[in-house]
Amino acid sequence: MCSREEEALRRLEEVFSATLARINSLVLQPLLETTPEPSDPQVRECLRLVQQLHQSSQRLWEVTEESLHSLRERLGHHDAVGLESLLLLRDADRVLQVHVEYIESYASCVAVQAFQKAAKKRREFWRGQRKALGQLLLGVSSEASVGTTLTQALRQPLAHHVQQYVLLLLSLGDSVTEPHPARELVVHAATLFGNLQSFMRQALDQALATQALWHSLSSRLRVSLGPVRRLLVWAGPWVTWCPIFFQGHSVHTFDLKLVWVDPGQDGCTFHLLTPEDKLSFCSKNAQDLMVWQWKVTQAVCQALRGKKDFPVLGAGLEPSEPPTCRCVAYTFRAEGRLCQATYEGEWCRGRPHGRGTLRWPDGRNHVGSFCQGLEHGFGIRLVPQASEDKFDCYKCHWREGSMCGYGICEYGTDEVYKGYFWAGLRHGFGVLESAPQAPQPCRYTGHWEKGQRSGYGIEEDGDRGERYIGMWQADQRHGLGVMVTQAGVCYQGTFQADKMVGPGILLSEDDSLYEGTFTRDLTLVGKGKVTFPNGFTLEGSFGSGSGKGLHTQGVLDTAAFPPDPSSTRKRQLGVGAFPVESRWQGVYGPFRDFISAGCPGDEQEALLGFHVQNSRELRKSQEYLCCERTQPEACAGRMEDVLDELLLHREPRALRECLEKALSSSRHPLGKLLRTLMLTFQATYAGIGANKHLQMLAQEEVKQHARELWAAYRGLLQVALRRKGQAPEEDEDPEARDLQVHSLVLPLMLPSFYSELFTLYLLLHESEDSLYSQGIANLTFPPCHRLSLVRDKCFLSATECLQKIITTVDPREKLEVLEKTYGEIEATVSRVLGQEHKLPMDDLLPLLIYVVSRARIQHLGAEIHLIRDMMDPIHTGGLYDFLLTALESCYEHIQKEDMRLHRFPGRWDSKELW
């Protein structure tokens, strides 16, 4: 069965194989040998296309031989080998693809007249080959040109071969009955090669049209086109996948992969969107317009797939729609910020959209997210420095083409900026730090406005050993400010244009106070008054003479009494000058904006910052375009989890655990806010800023941070309720809010600030604690060793209990330790007396003094004052207040020298206890 068609196919393959071999030897090889490497680039391109055709011809010959072999096997073993074993049936798609490659290579040569140009320098040789070529051709005049002869010799045998394929396959299909397993393969192969015929005709028509276009560009076509008219001509995929645009004397080409078809609304127009242009096509004939639009759409689809489909234009006008989003590389030509820049990445409707990389010829690189052609979202940009082989690296969030939101910038100068931007400039809160090895190391932590330091900020000058805390304007110290030096000297006054103006206050480390005017170096100059620690005052004029030292002329008053230490402690700087509510609005503001926007996960990094491991040394290459961060999708998912967790933990005990977990996490919004506040606190009060005259400033700042953290939690909770469709909670009254702040938030966040805060308390109460330590050393008891052992043993538990007061930072827990100590003392007294006994203050004080002296707690004064300042106001007037007052009394008594325990009278003689 089918042997007649199979035999015909075998003869067809044999003839075609021999023809391809002759074409290779008579045409393609001589074309490639016509001349050495030409200097003309057009001729070189033609030779390249001929070489490509030669390779396609070789592959076509190989697949023909393979098909011939399968036919011979089938005919030689008809019973053993099935019809489906024929290569033409079992692998029709591969056979077809080889034919398509040959046709595309051939069409590319025709479009640029490659045969004519390659054969131009050996015309006599080709005239001598005319007779041999004629044997390959039918119906070609002997007077035809060499180019025409070569063109026909390379096309006609293939066209005849494909035509015979179709006829024999159709005949074979008629002879194979329906149940035969190979029938479907035969029908499929016949359909493919039938479409191939249509493809060949259209490919040749398009190649000839392109050839005609090139001839007309220099004269007729340019004249017919006006200065603003535009024409789109498809050069076809055989040369490049690109449309060509003409405007006046300018020619522009675009990759078809970067062309989007936008149907018009009126039915008479459609638009083509390209990276740098939009073209409109109008026609009164709707059918013609539909055909044009179909062809363009089909060509775009083919370009994206990298091959032509079958047929190019068939019976139906419904092509597959090309994807709106694509990934292509393109170099911009139009003048502007992207001129000569190459973008490689995702596109949408003619604009960079999605992830991509942008590279400029001057070395600038940008990797990140784009939206409608502009940098939008997180991106990393490298900007080379002209003078050195270094780069500025910007890891920032972008909005509509400029930096906006949180970013980290590492400059070629080794400076690092971490903070917020707006419209490409530093704006909001940010930290700018120079390299430690810089000639003049400096660090600024504070607010920025339009690229300049403005508002409240802290600057540390490592070279001068100074820290400025105060107001800025236009990148200069301007307004109220406090200067702290490494020597412990503090100045508070007014600055204008980076200079001190008017009177100010200067406090030295020994509590000497100067009120008057200064120089930039804090040198006393002009009229002023000095109050010494012993109460003496010196009022007059100050200045520096020709020699060294300070010169003064005034009145020294030695009649005053020494000031009360408590009044000296009240000399706190900055209080009232910088309202605590407005100091760090640049930190609180983005968090409030985040909550107001409904806590969008994709905005979390831009508003709250992201974590990147610090790297001071920029890599000196363009490969430094990376950043380890959490992806926006993960941020959005985690934000949902955060809000859900808040809803599940609203009871007091669960809420405390939830807040503790949130504040300890660097990825939780509340944890991020806390870490930024810690940064500002350390920048202000650590190192040079550890000055006792700033204790009140720091204390009120910690309390304000606790209020802001509670407000942040409340904001997050309201968002969580809205997302679940639940009614938001009512606003808290100030009393309820303060209760939660002091009892819940402050104990959880205080450990983050405790080190710097307690250091300030230590410095402020250093002299009192020194007297306290000396008082403990001077305290004496009755010289009875046995009684001393009894006392130690009796109150050992109370002593050990009191010593635990330094093991916690929570004021409430410290008060609980004090309460347990009181309980231990009272229990011991009751045990000795043999009955329960409640100790009034008069009886408690001598015993508590004894326990305190044995506990030998260092810096007890600092501990007492920190507890008093930070404890929950709800305890005022209660038991904790009573016990803390008793401890304060003990502390004050112990400071006095030559105290003896028997001097404290009570209702009963303390010796009776022993």
Short mmCIF file of C-alpha atoms in Angstrom, two decimals, residues 52 97 100 104 108 199 206 232-245 253-259 295-309 312 328-330:
data_model
loop_
_atom_site.label_atom_id
_atom_site.label_comp_id
_atom_site.label_asym_id
_atom_site.label_seq_id
_atom_site.Cartn_x
_atom_site.Cartn_y
_atom_site.Cartn_z
CA GLN A 52 24.65 32.11 5.96
CA GLN A 97 12.27 24.39 10.00
CA VAL A 100 12.32 27.91 6.54
CA GLU A 104 14.85 33.29 5.19
CA SER A 108 17.82 38.28 3.09
CA PHE A 199 5.31 31.49 3.09
CA GLN A 206 8.54 41.25 0.89
CA LEU A 232 6.41 52.67 7.94
CA VAL A 233 7.95 50.02 5.66
CA TRP A 234 8.69 46.51 6.86
CA ALA A 235 12.25 45.60 6.02
CA GLY A 236 11.33 42.09 7.09
CA PRO A 237 12.94 39.64 9.48
CA TRP A 238 15.37 38.45 6.84
CA VAL A 239 17.51 41.53 7.51
CA THR A 240 16.53 42.75 10.95
CA TRP A 241 13.37 42.57 12.97
CA CYS A 242 12.77 46.29 12.72
CA PRO A 243 10.44 48.88 11.23
CA ILE A 244 11.96 51.88 9.47
CA PHE A 245 10.65 55.41 10.05
CA THR A 253 14.88 51.96 13.13
CA PHE A 254 13.33 50.10 16.03
CA ASP A 255 13.41 46.49 17.00
CA LEU A 256 10.00 45.02 16.28
CA LYS A 257 10.12 43.56 19.76
CA LEU A 258 9.77 47.14 20.96
CA VAL A 259 6.68 48.01 18.91
CA LYS A 295 0.34 42.47 9.50
CA VAL A 296 2.02 44.68 12.06
CA THR A 297 0.72 42.61 14.96
CA GLN A 298 1.76 39.38 13.28
CA ALA A 299 5.23 40.74 12.56
CA VAL A 300 5.64 41.74 16.21
CA CYS A 301 4.58 38.27 17.34
CA GLN A 302 7.07 36.69 14.96
CA ALA A 303 9.86 38.93 16.16
CA LEU A 304 9.15 38.02 19.77
CA ARG A 305 9.15 34.32 18.92
CA GLY A 306 12.30 34.67 16.81
CA LYS A 307 10.80 32.96 13.75
CA LYS A 308 8.10 33.43 11.11
CA ASP A 309 4.83 31.59 11.42
CA VAL A 312 2.27 35.04 7.09
CA VAL A 328 14.39 43.65 25.43
CA ALA A 329 17.51 45.84 25.20
CA TYR A 330 17.39 49.26 23.54
#
